[in-house]
Amino acid sequence: MKDRPGDHHRFVLAGGTLHDPAHGRDGVVADLWVEDGKIVAQPADAAAFARVDARGLVVMPGGVDLHSHVAGPKVAHGRRIAPHLARGRRGQAPAAVPTIHATGALYAALGYTTVFDAAIATAAAGIAHAELAELPILDKGIYLLAADQTDVLAAAIRDDRGELRRLVSTAIEVGRGWAVKVANPGGPAFWKRGRRGDHHDLDTPLPGESLTPRVLLERLAEVVTDLALPHPLHVHTANLGLPGNWRTLLETMKSLVGRRAHLAHVQFHSYSGGQLDEGSFGSGVAPVVEFFNASPDLTLDVGQVLFGGTVAMTGDSAAAEHLAHATGVPLVSHDLHLEGGCGVLPIAYKEKNLIHAWQWAIGLEWFLSVADPWRLALSTDHPNGAHFTAYPHLMRLLGDAAFRREALDRIHPRVRSRSPLRGFDREYTLQELCIVTRAAPARIAGLTNKGHLGIGADADIACYRPSRDLAAMFAMPAKVFKAGVLVTEDGQLRATPAGQTLTATPRG
Ligand SMILES: [Zn+2]
């Protein structure tokens, strides 16, 4: 289907119930005027604008996914390694790792209009962009794993700040990146020296060097701030998936506080317990969220686990190999020019599996314990914790305490009794769901024209039919507009315009 320019060149979306948290509008009935893909003030020549009826619909900005994996070599490996997941739950779910074309259509069908791939090696940026050029509808950007580059690491080791700044700036410009991601700071250095799957804390120097992961994080965060990139350093810290790793996450936050930083998929970094003792595994959220709530410079996304089959893929090769050992599943381990790498393997999360049940409960505990929804982005670390098409189900878990309690009753009995989850009565309001799926991720990512419905905003707009069943409501918007073009309507694809590639310009 082709975009038909002119069809929606100028229109008024009339009488919808607006949720626009950035402007304090919480269920306000108002018209939205759209011209040339932007939201505009009510025009003098209103009669020249087509009228699109939105009466009775909940109107929100388009969704923004600030941490997903949709392109590049590891996603391509994911498509090869798990063809048996091509039909998911109940035979209806899409492929675990959809094609790039299906990815755009499926996101848009949920009301999402922007996505970031959160881990692209600088050496793979060209491939990722070639693939993302084929992603229909959505605006898109990539976070570069600049710290995996040997020369960047060498500059950090020498503490040559000018050179570090120059190299990171060049990586962003040449790789056309939006942000800088660090996956397991210093991890590749340990990995190359044969350290596998075991803890290294932030103060263990890199093999043969004096630089520690903590200092590397601090230097990278400073450089990103110095370059005035729209999004702060995007941190996937050390010891992902390992018992007892809540201490590493807390130490990471302590290192970064006072500088802006974003903590990725914190669910995977919030475990208590000892390494050889599955019985002691549990939640380490409480002390970390307490620190987070008191640290206004920090933001996070959760990386929620939901039950079902999916594919794990990470630039943290050590974590992937550890998971493959623990589950007995073969993995693809892929190196890029002996710098960055990735690990890819299938995984099925089960309600009655002790560890999986803890992961599910720990993610929800994060959502329900963070005091300020503006510092939290909804994510499943797609496809690692769950497929992005499960977002409506996750939104219902957050907004419907009775539904959540029923789900809690089905999981492993030890988690049911030991998780603090049962004590949470909090229900996300529509406004809060709007914040964590669009307003906050847009603001955290540094997208000034997205995540809100003010004048000058991109006309990325999702209209939902209100329902007590939040999963049904958010799974099928009545209408979705991308830059003013109607792209889906009641689950039917209406147009597939090309989206923009979002690139940052480092301060010179
Ligand atoms: Zn990720």
Tab-separated table of N, CA, C and O and ligand atoms in Angstrom, residues 67-69 118-119 181 236 264-265 313 381-382 384, ligand 1:
chain	number	residue	atom	x	y	z
A	67	HIS	N	14.194	1.032	23.981
A	67	HIS	CA	15.174	-0.061	24.098
A	67	HIS	C	14.601	-1.332	23.481
A	67	HIS	O	13.815	-2.037	24.109
A	68	SER	N	14.996	-1.605	22.254
A	68	SER	CA	14.510	-2.771	21.542
A	68	SER	C	15.640	-3.277	20.655
A	68	SER	O	16.681	-2.622	20.535
A	69	HIS	N	15.451	-4.453	20.067
A	69	HIS	CA	16.451	-5.005	19.147
A	69	HIS	C	15.733	-5.446	17.888
A	69	HIS	O	14.999	-6.434	17.908
A	118	ALA	N	18.901	-0.780	20.540
A	118	ALA	CA	19.732	-0.331	21.660
A	118	ALA	C	21.145	-0.893	21.660
A	118	ALA	O	21.883	-0.624	22.596
A	119	ALA	N	21.533	-1.674	20.663
A	119	ALA	CA	22.899	-2.211	20.710
A	119	ALA	C	23.388	-2.556	19.316
A	119	ALA	O	23.160	-3.640	18.816
A	181	LYS	N	25.839	3.399	23.826
A	181	LYS	CA	25.455	2.319	24.732
A	181	LYS	C	26.724	1.645	25.214
A	181	LYS	O	27.660	1.464	24.428
A	236	HIS	N	24.102	-0.804	30.133
A	236	HIS	CA	23.797	-2.189	30.491
A	236	HIS	C	24.987	-2.601	31.338
A	236	HIS	O	26.093	-2.747	30.828
A	264	ALA	N	19.670	0.318	31.628
A	264	ALA	CA	18.862	-0.525	30.748
A	264	ALA	C	18.440	-1.808	31.453
A	264	ALA	O	19.164	-2.333	32.305
A	265	HIS	N	17.271	-2.281	31.078
A	265	HIS	CA	16.697	-3.567	31.524
A	265	HIS	C	17.101	-3.953	32.947
A	265	HIS	O	17.710	-4.993	33.178
A	313	MET	N	19.035	-12.143	22.874
A	313	MET	CA	20.137	-11.650	22.036
A	313	MET	C	20.768	-10.459	22.740
A	313	MET	O	20.089	-9.560	23.213
A	381	ASP	N	12.847	-5.315	26.682
A	381	ASP	CA	14.129	-5.566	26.035
A	381	ASP	C	13.894	-6.495	24.844
A	381	ASP	O	14.604	-7.465	24.654
A	382	HIS	N	12.868	-6.187	24.064
A	382	HIS	CA	12.444	-7.050	22.950
A	382	HIS	C	13.632	-7.552	22.149
A	382	HIS	O	14.469	-6.738	21.763
A	384	ASN	N	14.268	-10.053	24.243
A	384	ASN	CA	14.915	-10.799	25.330
A	384	ASN	C	13.972	-11.224	26.444
A	384	ASN	O	13.989	-12.372	26.877
B	1	ZN	ZN	18.734	-4.882	25.114
